[in-house]
Amino acid sequence: MNFKTKNMKPLFTLFSLIFILSITSCSEEKKIERVLHRTGSWQVAELEWTMTSQGITDTSLLQGVISGSETNAGTFFFDKDGTGNYAITYNQIPKNGFFRWSVNNSGTVSIIETTSLINSIINTTLSWVNEDYSVFQEAYSFAINQTGEKIFTGDGGGGLQIFNAGETFLGQYGVVFDYIKLVEN
């Protein structure tokens, strides 16, 4: 019996250590989710963007490419349930919306705007009621990674299309967020 007791103690210790490590360790995604949940609110400290636009009014074609950068450009708010909202300003254009967010195996936080579907339904319905009403659709997304204790950086992009029947105008633009830096508030 003494032989079994001597051999069982190291095994018990090993299994105990493995059990404790499995409970206390967690994946990178879970660590990032906890960081985002801790305060919820993150400031857009830096934002670099490039915007391409094109518009047609009657027979006129307007095109352009501009780029710039902003500091203190807005906020992102992450909810625990994987949703959130944001408000940013670039090139004096205010943009806000609701989004869903998730973390993949490599630790990248994917942010997909959900406002665009709701806006498309509302605008299409209103255009049926009033033929002069503008119809627009848009979609934005971002991908960020934790690069510091209270810092996430990444990029993103989006697009907007507008059709105004009353003025016979069609316009669209795309924006690439070349760099975005979120800092915990």
Short mmCIF file of N, CA and C in Angstrom, two decimals:
data_model
loop_
_atom_site.label_atom_id
_atom_site.label_comp_id
_atom_site.label_asym_id
_atom_site.label_seq_id
_atom_site.Cartn_x
_atom_site.Cartn_y
_atom_site.Cartn_z
N MET A 1 0.81 -1.18 0.00
CA MET A 1 0.00 0.00 0.00
C MET A 1 0.86 1.26 0.00
N ASN A 2 1.96 1.19 0.62
CA ASN A 2 2.87 2.31 0.65
C ASN A 2 3.38 2.63 -0.75
N PHE A 3 3.56 1.61 -1.59
CA PHE A 3 4.01 1.80 -2.97
C PHE A 3 2.98 2.60 -3.77
N LYS A 4 1.71 2.28 -3.62
CA LYS A 4 0.66 3.00 -4.33
C LYS A 4 0.57 4.45 -3.88
N THR A 5 0.71 4.70 -2.62
CA THR A 5 0.63 6.06 -2.09
C THR A 5 1.76 6.92 -2.62
N LYS A 6 2.95 6.38 -2.69
CA LYS A 6 4.09 7.13 -3.20
C LYS A 6 3.90 7.49 -4.67
N ASN A 7 3.39 6.58 -5.47
CA ASN A 7 3.20 6.81 -6.89
C ASN A 7 1.98 7.68 -7.19
N MET A 8 1.02 7.67 -6.33
CA MET A 8 -0.20 8.43 -6.55
C MET A 8 -0.01 9.92 -6.26
N LYS A 9 0.84 10.27 -5.32
CA LYS A 9 1.05 11.68 -4.97
C LYS A 9 1.56 12.50 -6.16
N PRO A 10 2.59 12.04 -6.89
CA PRO A 10 3.03 12.82 -8.05
C PRO A 10 1.95 12.92 -9.13
N LEU A 11 1.20 11.82 -9.35
CA LEU A 11 0.13 11.87 -10.34
C LEU A 11 -0.98 12.83 -9.93
N PHE A 12 -1.33 12.78 -8.66
CA PHE A 12 -2.35 13.69 -8.15
C PHE A 12 -1.90 15.15 -8.30
N THR A 13 -0.65 15.42 -7.97
CA THR A 13 -0.10 16.76 -8.10
C THR A 13 -0.11 17.21 -9.56
N LEU A 14 0.30 16.33 -10.48
CA LEU A 14 0.31 16.66 -11.90
C LEU A 14 -1.09 16.95 -12.42
N PHE A 15 -2.05 16.08 -12.10
CA PHE A 15 -3.42 16.31 -12.56
C PHE A 15 -4.02 17.58 -11.94
N SER A 16 -3.70 17.86 -10.71
CA SER A 16 -4.17 19.08 -10.05
C SER A 16 -3.63 20.31 -10.75
N LEU A 17 -2.32 20.27 -11.09
CA LEU A 17 -1.70 21.40 -11.78
C LEU A 17 -2.33 21.61 -13.16
N ILE A 18 -2.55 20.53 -13.89
CA ILE A 18 -3.18 20.64 -15.22
C ILE A 18 -4.60 21.20 -15.10
N PHE A 19 -5.34 20.73 -14.10
CA PHE A 19 -6.70 21.22 -13.90
C PHE A 19 -6.71 22.72 -13.58
N ILE A 20 -5.82 23.16 -12.70
CA ILE A 20 -5.75 24.58 -12.32
C ILE A 20 -5.35 25.43 -13.52
N LEU A 21 -4.38 24.97 -14.31
CA LEU A 21 -3.97 25.72 -15.50
C LEU A 21 -5.09 25.81 -16.53
N SER A 22 -5.84 24.75 -16.70
CA SER A 22 -6.93 24.79 -17.68
C SER A 22 -8.05 25.74 -17.25
N ILE A 23 -8.26 25.85 -15.95
CA ILE A 23 -9.29 26.77 -15.46
C ILE A 23 -8.84 28.22 -15.56
N THR A 24 -7.57 28.48 -15.20
CA THR A 24 -7.11 29.87 -15.15
C THR A 24 -6.66 30.41 -16.49
N SER A 25 -6.26 29.54 -17.41
CA SER A 25 -5.82 30.04 -18.71
C SER A 25 -7.05 30.23 -19.60
N CYS A 26 -6.92 31.16 -20.54
CA CYS A 26 -8.00 31.36 -21.49
C CYS A 26 -7.43 31.80 -22.82
N SER A 27 -8.23 31.77 -23.82
CA SER A 27 -7.78 32.10 -25.17
C SER A 27 -7.57 33.60 -25.33
N GLU A 28 -6.83 33.95 -26.36
CA GLU A 28 -6.57 35.35 -26.68
C GLU A 28 -7.87 36.10 -26.95
N GLU A 29 -8.83 35.43 -27.62
CA GLU A 29 -10.11 36.09 -27.91
C GLU A 29 -10.83 36.48 -26.63
N LYS A 30 -10.83 35.59 -25.66
CA LYS A 30 -11.52 35.88 -24.39
C LYS A 30 -10.84 37.02 -23.65
N LYS A 31 -9.51 37.08 -23.68
CA LYS A 31 -8.80 38.18 -23.03
C LYS A 31 -9.18 39.51 -23.67
N ILE A 32 -9.22 39.54 -24.99
CA ILE A 32 -9.58 40.77 -25.71
C ILE A 32 -11.02 41.15 -25.42
N GLU A 33 -11.92 40.16 -25.41
CA GLU A 33 -13.32 40.45 -25.10
C GLU A 33 -13.44 41.08 -23.71
N ARG A 34 -12.68 40.58 -22.74
CA ARG A 34 -12.74 41.16 -21.40
C ARG A 34 -12.23 42.60 -21.40
N VAL A 35 -11.18 42.87 -22.18
CA VAL A 35 -10.65 44.24 -22.25
C VAL A 35 -11.72 45.18 -22.82
N LEU A 36 -12.38 44.76 -23.90
CA LEU A 36 -13.40 45.60 -24.52
C LEU A 36 -14.61 45.78 -23.61
N HIS A 37 -14.94 44.78 -22.82
CA HIS A 37 -16.09 44.86 -21.92
C HIS A 37 -15.81 45.71 -20.69
N ARG A 38 -14.55 45.83 -20.33
CA ARG A 38 -14.22 46.45 -19.05
C ARG A 38 -14.81 47.86 -18.93
N THR A 39 -14.62 48.68 -19.93
CA THR A 39 -15.16 50.04 -19.84
C THR A 39 -16.18 50.32 -20.92
N GLY A 40 -16.05 49.64 -22.04
CA GLY A 40 -16.99 49.83 -23.12
C GLY A 40 -16.70 50.98 -24.05
N SER A 41 -16.22 52.11 -23.53
CA SER A 41 -16.06 53.32 -24.34
C SER A 41 -14.60 53.53 -24.73
N TRP A 42 -14.37 53.72 -26.04
CA TRP A 42 -13.02 53.89 -26.58
C TRP A 42 -13.00 55.13 -27.48
N GLN A 43 -12.03 55.99 -27.29
CA GLN A 43 -11.88 57.21 -28.09
C GLN A 43 -11.12 56.90 -29.38
N VAL A 44 -11.57 57.50 -30.49
CA VAL A 44 -10.84 57.40 -31.75
C VAL A 44 -9.76 58.48 -31.68
N ALA A 45 -8.59 58.11 -31.21
CA ALA A 45 -7.50 59.06 -30.99
C ALA A 45 -6.90 59.54 -32.31
N GLU A 46 -6.78 58.63 -33.27
CA GLU A 46 -6.21 58.97 -34.58
C GLU A 46 -7.01 58.25 -35.68
N LEU A 47 -7.16 58.94 -36.80
CA LEU A 47 -7.88 58.37 -37.93
C LEU A 47 -7.28 58.92 -39.22
N GLU A 48 -6.79 58.04 -40.08
CA GLU A 48 -6.29 58.44 -41.40
C GLU A 48 -7.22 57.82 -42.44
N TRP A 49 -7.57 58.59 -43.46
CA TRP A 49 -8.57 58.12 -44.42
C TRP A 49 -8.23 58.57 -45.83
N THR A 50 -8.77 57.84 -46.80
CA THR A 50 -8.72 58.20 -48.22
C THR A 50 -10.12 58.01 -48.76
N MET A 51 -10.65 59.03 -49.44
CA MET A 51 -12.02 58.97 -49.94
C MET A 51 -12.03 59.21 -51.45
N THR A 52 -12.74 58.35 -52.16
CA THR A 52 -12.95 58.49 -53.60
C THR A 52 -14.42 58.75 -53.82
N SER A 53 -14.73 59.79 -54.62
CA SER A 53 -16.13 60.12 -54.85
C SER A 53 -16.41 60.25 -56.34
N GLN A 54 -17.68 60.03 -56.67
CA GLN A 54 -18.12 60.15 -58.05
C GLN A 54 -19.59 60.53 -58.02
N GLY A 55 -19.97 61.51 -58.81
CA GLY A 55 -21.36 61.93 -58.85
C GLY A 55 -21.79 62.28 -60.26
N ILE A 56 -23.06 62.03 -60.56
CA ILE A 56 -23.61 62.36 -61.87
C ILE A 56 -24.86 63.20 -61.65
N THR A 57 -24.88 64.40 -62.21
CA THR A 57 -26.05 65.27 -62.18
C THR A 57 -26.41 65.57 -63.62
N ASP A 58 -27.58 65.13 -64.05
CA ASP A 58 -27.98 65.25 -65.45
C ASP A 58 -26.88 64.67 -66.33
N THR A 59 -26.10 65.51 -67.00
CA THR A 59 -25.04 65.00 -67.88
C THR A 59 -23.64 65.31 -67.35
N SER A 60 -23.53 65.88 -66.16
CA SER A 60 -22.23 66.24 -65.58
C SER A 60 -21.68 65.08 -64.74
N LEU A 61 -20.39 64.82 -64.88
CA LEU A 61 -19.72 63.79 -64.10
C LEU A 61 -18.68 64.46 -63.20
N LEU A 62 -18.78 64.22 -61.91
CA LEU A 62 -17.85 64.79 -60.94
C LEU A 62 -17.08 63.65 -60.30
N GLN A 63 -15.75 63.76 -60.21
CA GLN A 63 -14.94 62.73 -59.60
C GLN A 63 -13.86 63.37 -58.73
N GLY A 64 -13.40 62.64 -57.74
CA GLY A 64 -12.32 63.17 -56.92
C GLY A 64 -11.77 62.15 -55.94
N VAL A 65 -10.53 62.36 -55.54
CA VAL A 65 -9.88 61.55 -54.51
C VAL A 65 -9.22 62.52 -53.54
N ILE A 66 -9.54 62.37 -52.26
CA ILE A 66 -8.92 63.19 -51.23
C ILE A 66 -8.53 62.29 -50.06
N SER A 67 -7.58 62.77 -49.28
CA SER A 67 -7.18 62.01 -48.10
C SER A 67 -6.85 62.99 -46.98
N GLY A 68 -6.84 62.48 -45.77
CA GLY A 68 -6.54 63.34 -44.63
C GLY A 68 -6.42 62.53 -43.35
N SER A 69 -6.28 63.25 -42.27
CA SER A 69 -6.19 62.59 -40.97
C SER A 69 -6.91 63.45 -39.93
N GLU A 70 -7.34 62.79 -38.88
CA GLU A 70 -8.07 63.46 -37.80
C GLU A 70 -7.50 62.98 -36.47
N THR A 71 -7.62 63.80 -35.45
CA THR A 71 -7.36 63.37 -34.08
C THR A 71 -8.63 63.61 -33.28
N ASN A 72 -8.81 62.82 -32.25
CA ASN A 72 -10.04 62.90 -31.45
C ASN A 72 -11.26 62.90 -32.35
N ALA A 73 -11.34 61.88 -33.19
CA ALA A 73 -12.35 61.83 -34.26
C ALA A 73 -13.66 61.17 -33.86
N GLY A 74 -13.83 60.78 -32.59
CA GLY A 74 -15.09 60.18 -32.18
C GLY A 74 -14.91 59.11 -31.13
N THR A 75 -15.92 58.22 -31.03
CA THR A 75 -15.89 57.15 -30.03
C THR A 75 -16.51 55.87 -30.58
N PHE A 76 -16.07 54.76 -30.01
CA PHE A 76 -16.68 53.45 -30.21
C PHE A 76 -17.12 52.98 -28.84
N PHE A 77 -18.30 52.36 -28.77
CA PHE A 77 -18.78 51.79 -27.51
C PHE A 77 -19.10 50.32 -27.74
N PHE A 78 -18.44 49.44 -27.01
CA PHE A 78 -18.63 47.99 -27.14
C PHE A 78 -19.49 47.47 -26.00
N ASP A 79 -20.59 46.80 -26.35
CA ASP A 79 -21.45 46.16 -25.35
C ASP A 79 -21.01 44.71 -25.15
N LYS A 80 -21.31 44.16 -24.00
CA LYS A 80 -20.93 42.79 -23.66
C LYS A 80 -21.57 41.75 -24.57
N ASP A 81 -22.71 42.08 -25.14
CA ASP A 81 -23.44 41.09 -25.96
C ASP A 81 -22.95 41.02 -27.40
N GLY A 82 -21.82 41.66 -27.73
CA GLY A 82 -21.29 41.61 -29.08
C GLY A 82 -21.87 42.66 -30.01
N THR A 83 -22.54 43.67 -29.46
CA THR A 83 -23.05 44.78 -30.25
C THR A 83 -22.37 46.06 -29.79
N GLY A 84 -22.67 47.15 -30.43
CA GLY A 84 -22.10 48.44 -30.03
C GLY A 84 -22.55 49.53 -30.95
N ASN A 85 -21.99 50.71 -30.75
CA ASN A 85 -22.27 51.84 -31.62
C ASN A 85 -21.04 52.72 -31.71
N TYR A 86 -21.02 53.56 -32.72
CA TYR A 86 -19.88 54.46 -32.90
C TYR A 86 -20.34 55.77 -33.52
N ALA A 87 -19.51 56.78 -33.33
CA ALA A 87 -19.71 58.08 -33.96
C ALA A 87 -18.32 58.62 -34.28
N ILE A 88 -18.05 58.85 -35.56
CA ILE A 88 -16.77 59.41 -35.98
C ILE A 88 -17.02 60.57 -36.93
N THR A 89 -16.01 61.39 -37.11
CA THR A 89 -16.06 62.48 -38.08
C THR A 89 -14.76 62.46 -38.88
N TYR A 90 -14.89 62.46 -40.20
CA TYR A 90 -13.72 62.56 -41.07
C TYR A 90 -14.09 63.49 -42.22
N ASN A 91 -13.16 64.34 -42.63
CA ASN A 91 -13.40 65.32 -43.69
C ASN A 91 -14.68 66.12 -43.42
N GLN A 92 -14.94 66.42 -42.17
CA GLN A 92 -16.13 67.14 -41.70
C GLN A 92 -17.43 66.38 -41.99
N ILE A 93 -17.32 65.06 -42.21
CA ILE A 93 -18.49 64.22 -42.44
C ILE A 93 -18.76 63.44 -41.16
N PRO A 94 -19.89 63.68 -40.51
CA PRO A 94 -20.21 62.87 -39.32
C PRO A 94 -20.77 61.53 -39.75
N LYS A 95 -20.31 60.47 -39.11
CA LYS A 95 -20.78 59.13 -39.42
C LYS A 95 -21.03 58.41 -38.11
N ASN A 96 -22.21 57.83 -37.97
CA ASN A 96 -22.49 57.04 -36.77
C ASN A 96 -23.30 55.82 -37.17
N GLY A 97 -23.29 54.85 -36.30
CA GLY A 97 -24.03 53.64 -36.59
C GLY A 97 -23.93 52.62 -35.48
N PHE A 98 -24.69 51.55 -35.65
CA PHE A 98 -24.66 50.42 -34.73
C PHE A 98 -23.89 49.30 -35.41
N PHE A 99 -23.29 48.44 -34.61
CA PHE A 99 -22.50 47.36 -35.19
C PHE A 99 -22.55 46.10 -34.34
N ARG A 100 -22.10 45.01 -34.96
CA ARG A 100 -21.85 43.74 -34.25
C ARG A 100 -20.35 43.54 -34.27
N TRP A 101 -19.81 43.01 -33.19
CA TRP A 101 -18.38 42.77 -33.14
C TRP A 101 -18.10 41.36 -32.63
N SER A 102 -16.95 40.83 -33.08
CA SER A 102 -16.52 39.50 -32.65
C SER A 102 -15.00 39.46 -32.72
N VAL A 103 -14.43 38.47 -32.04
CA VAL A 103 -12.98 38.28 -32.01
C VAL A 103 -12.67 36.92 -32.62
N ASN A 104 -11.74 36.88 -33.59
CA ASN A 104 -11.39 35.60 -34.20
C ASN A 104 -10.20 34.96 -33.47
N ASN A 105 -9.76 33.81 -33.93
CA ASN A 105 -8.70 33.06 -33.26
C ASN A 105 -7.37 33.80 -33.19
N SER A 106 -7.11 34.70 -34.14
CA SER A 106 -5.84 35.43 -34.12
C SER A 106 -5.92 36.70 -33.26
N GLY A 107 -7.07 36.97 -32.67
CA GLY A 107 -7.22 38.14 -31.80
C GLY A 107 -7.70 39.39 -32.51
N THR A 108 -8.03 39.30 -33.79
CA THR A 108 -8.54 40.45 -34.52
C THR A 108 -10.02 40.67 -34.18
N VAL A 109 -10.35 41.90 -33.86
CA VAL A 109 -11.73 42.27 -33.58
C VAL A 109 -12.36 42.75 -34.88
N SER A 110 -13.39 42.05 -35.35
CA SER A 110 -14.12 42.43 -36.56
C SER A 110 -15.36 43.21 -36.15
N ILE A 111 -15.53 44.37 -36.78
CA ILE A 111 -16.66 45.24 -36.49
C ILE A 111 -17.44 45.43 -37.79
N ILE A 112 -18.68 44.98 -37.83
CA ILE A 112 -19.51 45.08 -39.02
C ILE A 112 -20.73 45.93 -38.68
N GLU A 113 -20.90 47.03 -39.41
CA GLU A 113 -22.03 47.92 -39.15
C GLU A 113 -23.34 47.23 -39.51
N THR A 114 -24.33 47.37 -38.63
CA THR A 114 -25.66 46.80 -38.86
C THR A 114 -26.69 47.86 -39.22
N THR A 115 -26.33 49.12 -39.09
CA THR A 115 -27.26 50.22 -39.39
C THR A 115 -27.66 50.22 -40.86
N SER A 116 -26.76 49.81 -41.74
CA SER A 116 -27.01 49.93 -43.18
C SER A 116 -28.25 49.18 -43.63
N LEU A 117 -28.51 47.98 -43.10
CA LEU A 117 -29.70 47.22 -43.50
C LEU A 117 -30.97 47.96 -43.07
N ILE A 118 -31.00 48.45 -41.86
CA ILE A 118 -32.17 49.19 -41.36
C ILE A 118 -32.41 50.43 -42.21
N ASN A 119 -31.33 51.19 -42.50
CA ASN A 119 -31.47 52.40 -43.32
C ASN A 119 -31.96 52.07 -44.72
N SER A 120 -31.48 51.00 -45.31
CA SER A 120 -31.92 50.63 -46.66
C SER A 120 -33.42 50.34 -46.69
N ILE A 121 -33.92 49.62 -45.70
CA ILE A 121 -35.35 49.30 -45.65
C ILE A 121 -36.17 50.58 -45.48
N ILE A 122 -35.77 51.46 -44.56
CA ILE A 122 -36.50 52.72 -44.33
C ILE A 122 -36.49 53.59 -45.57
N ASN A 123 -35.30 53.76 -46.19
CA ASN A 123 -35.19 54.63 -47.35
C ASN A 123 -35.94 54.11 -48.56
N THR A 124 -35.91 52.81 -48.77
CA THR A 124 -36.65 52.24 -49.89
C THR A 124 -38.15 52.43 -49.69
N THR A 125 -38.63 52.22 -48.47
CA THR A 125 -40.05 52.41 -48.16
C THR A 125 -40.46 53.87 -48.38
N LEU A 126 -39.64 54.81 -47.89
CA LEU A 126 -39.95 56.23 -48.06
C LEU A 126 -39.92 56.65 -49.53
N SER A 127 -39.05 56.05 -50.33
CA SER A 127 -39.00 56.41 -51.75
C SER A 127 -40.26 55.97 -52.47
N TRP A 128 -40.92 54.91 -52.00
CA TRP A 128 -42.19 54.51 -52.61
C TRP A 128 -43.29 55.51 -52.27
N VAL A 129 -43.24 56.09 -51.08
CA VAL A 129 -44.25 57.05 -50.64
C VAL A 129 -44.07 58.39 -51.37
N ASN A 130 -42.82 58.83 -51.52
CA ASN A 130 -42.53 60.12 -52.14
C ASN A 130 -41.46 59.90 -53.21
N GLU A 131 -41.84 60.03 -54.48
CA GLU A 131 -40.89 59.74 -55.55
C GLU A 131 -39.71 60.70 -55.61
N ASP A 132 -39.80 61.87 -54.95
CA ASP A 132 -38.68 62.80 -54.91
C ASP A 132 -37.72 62.50 -53.75
N TYR A 133 -38.02 61.49 -52.97
CA TYR A 133 -37.20 61.18 -51.80
C TYR A 133 -35.88 60.54 -52.23
N SER A 134 -34.81 60.85 -51.52
CA SER A 134 -33.52 60.27 -51.80
C SER A 134 -33.43 58.87 -51.21
N VAL A 135 -32.84 57.98 -51.96
CA VAL A 135 -32.58 56.63 -51.50
C VAL A 135 -31.07 56.51 -51.31
N PHE A 136 -30.65 56.02 -50.16
CA PHE A 136 -29.23 55.79 -49.99
C PHE A 136 -29.00 54.47 -49.28
N GLN A 137 -27.86 53.90 -49.56
CA GLN A 137 -27.45 52.68 -48.88
C GLN A 137 -25.97 52.80 -48.56
N GLU A 138 -25.58 52.21 -47.44
CA GLU A 138 -24.20 52.31 -47.02
C GLU A 138 -23.81 51.08 -46.22
N ALA A 139 -22.51 50.86 -46.13
CA ALA A 139 -21.99 49.75 -45.33
C ALA A 139 -20.56 50.09 -44.90
N TYR A 140 -20.23 49.81 -43.65
CA TYR A 140 -18.89 50.08 -43.11
C TYR A 140 -18.43 48.89 -42.28
N SER A 141 -17.13 48.69 -42.23
CA SER A 141 -16.57 47.65 -41.36
C SER A 141 -15.16 48.06 -40.94
N PHE A 142 -14.70 47.48 -39.84
CA PHE A 142 -13.38 47.78 -39.29
C PHE A 142 -12.76 46.47 -38.79
N ALA A 143 -11.44 46.43 -38.75
CA ALA A 143 -10.70 45.31 -38.16
C ALA A 143 -9.60 45.91 -37.30
N ILE A 144 -9.62 45.60 -36.00
CA ILE A 144 -8.64 46.17 -35.08
C ILE A 144 -7.97 45.07 -34.26
N ASN A 145 -6.76 45.35 -33.80
CA ASN A 145 -6.01 44.43 -32.95
C ASN A 145 -5.48 45.19 -31.75
N GLN A 146 -5.36 44.49 -30.64
CA GLN A 146 -4.82 45.12 -29.45
C GLN A 146 -3.32 45.28 -29.63
N THR A 147 -2.82 46.52 -29.53
CA THR A 147 -1.41 46.80 -29.72
C THR A 147 -0.77 47.38 -28.46
N GLY A 148 -1.54 47.56 -27.44
CA GLY A 148 -1.05 48.06 -26.16
C GLY A 148 -2.06 47.72 -25.09
N GLU A 149 -1.72 48.03 -23.84
CA GLU A 149 -2.63 47.68 -22.74
C GLU A 149 -4.01 48.30 -22.91
N LYS A 150 -4.06 49.54 -23.34
CA LYS A 150 -5.35 50.23 -23.52
C LYS A 150 -5.46 50.81 -24.91
N ILE A 151 -4.89 50.11 -25.91
CA ILE A 151 -4.84 50.63 -27.28
C ILE A 151 -5.18 49.53 -28.28
N PHE A 152 -6.04 49.85 -29.24
CA PHE A 152 -6.32 48.99 -30.38
C PHE A 152 -6.04 49.81 -31.64
N THR A 153 -5.44 49.20 -32.64
CA THR A 153 -5.21 49.87 -33.93
C THR A 153 -5.65 48.94 -35.05
N GLY A 154 -5.95 49.54 -36.20
CA GLY A 154 -6.38 48.74 -37.34
C GLY A 154 -6.76 49.60 -38.51
N ASP A 155 -7.69 49.10 -39.30
CA ASP A 155 -8.13 49.81 -40.49
C ASP A 155 -9.60 49.48 -40.76
N GLY A 156 -10.12 49.96 -41.86
CA GLY A 156 -11.51 49.71 -42.18
C GLY A 156 -11.88 50.37 -43.49
N GLY A 157 -13.17 50.44 -43.74
CA GLY A 157 -13.62 51.06 -44.96
C GLY A 157 -15.13 51.04 -45.06
N GLY A 158 -15.62 51.71 -46.08
CA GLY A 158 -17.06 51.75 -46.27
C GLY A 158 -17.42 52.42 -47.57
N GLY A 159 -18.70 52.43 -47.85
CA GLY A 159 -19.18 53.05 -49.07
C GLY A 159 -20.59 53.57 -48.91
N LEU A 160 -20.95 54.54 -49.73
CA LEU A 160 -22.27 55.14 -49.70
C LEU A 160 -22.72 55.38 -51.13
N GLN A 161 -23.96 55.02 -51.43
CA GLN A 161 -24.58 55.33 -52.72
C GLN A 161 -25.85 56.12 -52.46
N ILE A 162 -26.06 57.18 -53.26
CA ILE A 162 -27.22 58.04 -53.10
C ILE A 162 -27.90 58.20 -54.46
N PHE A 163 -29.22 58.07 -54.45
CA PHE A 163 -30.01 58.35 -55.64
C PHE A 163 -31.12 59.31 -55.24
N ASN A 164 -31.13 60.48 -55.85
CA ASN A 164 -32.14 61.48 -55.56
C ASN A 164 -32.98 61.67 -56.81
N ALA A 165 -34.18 61.16 -56.80
CA ALA A 165 -35.04 61.20 -57.98
C ALA A 165 -35.48 62.62 -58.32
N GLY A 166 -35.71 63.45 -57.29
CA GLY A 166 -36.19 64.81 -57.52
C GLY A 166 -35.19 65.68 -58.26
N GLU A 167 -33.90 65.47 -57.98
CA GLU A 167 -32.87 66.30 -58.62
C GLU A 167 -32.12 65.53 -59.70
N THR A 168 -32.52 64.31 -59.98
CA THR A 168 -31.85 63.44 -60.93
C THR A 168 -30.35 63.41 -60.65
N PHE A 169 -30.03 62.91 -59.48
CA PHE A 169 -28.64 62.86 -59.04
C PHE A 169 -28.31 61.45 -58.60
N LEU A 170 -27.15 60.98 -58.99
CA LEU A 170 -26.63 59.71 -58.54
C LEU A 170 -25.21 59.95 -58.04
N GLY A 171 -24.92 59.55 -56.84
CA GLY A 171 -23.58 59.76 -56.29
C GLY A 171 -23.15 58.55 -55.49
N GLN A 172 -21.85 58.36 -55.43
CA GLN A 172 -21.32 57.30 -54.60
C GLN A 172 -19.92 57.68 -54.14
N TYR A 173 -19.57 57.20 -52.96
CA TYR A 173 -18.19 57.38 -52.54
C TYR A 173 -17.77 56.20 -51.70
N GLY A 174 -16.49 55.97 -51.72
CA GLY A 174 -15.90 54.93 -50.91
C GLY A 174 -14.83 55.55 -50.05
N VAL A 175 -14.72 55.08 -48.84
CA VAL A 175 -13.69 55.59 -47.94
C VAL A 175 -12.91 54.41 -47.38
N VAL A 176 -11.60 54.56 -47.35
CA VAL A 176 -10.73 53.58 -46.73
C VAL A 176 -10.14 54.25 -45.49
N PHE A 177 -10.35 53.62 -44.36
CA PHE A 177 -9.72 54.11 -43.14
C PHE A 177 -8.37 53.40 -43.05
N ASP A 178 -7.34 54.09 -43.52
CA ASP A 178 -6.01 53.50 -43.61
C ASP A 178 -5.45 53.16 -42.23
N TYR A 179 -5.85 53.92 -41.24
CA TYR A 179 -5.34 53.69 -39.88
C TYR A 179 -6.37 54.24 -38.89
N ILE A 180 -6.69 53.44 -37.89
CA ILE A 180 -7.56 53.90 -36.81
C ILE A 180 -6.92 53.46 -35.51
N LYS A 181 -6.91 54.36 -34.53
CA LYS A 181 -6.34 54.06 -33.22
C LYS A 181 -7.39 54.36 -32.16
N LEU A 182 -7.78 53.32 -31.42
CA LEU A 182 -8.75 53.45 -30.34
C LEU A 182 -8.00 53.39 -29.00
N VAL A 183 -8.32 54.33 -28.12
CA VAL A 183 -7.71 54.39 -26.79
C VAL A 183 -8.81 54.35 -25.77
N GLU A 184 -8.62 53.53 -24.74
CA GLU A 184 -9.64 53.39 -23.70
C GLU A 184 -9.92 54.72 -23.02
N ASN A 185 -11.23 55.05 -22.89
CA ASN A 185 -11.63 56.28 -22.18
C ASN A 185 -11.52 56.10 -20.69
#
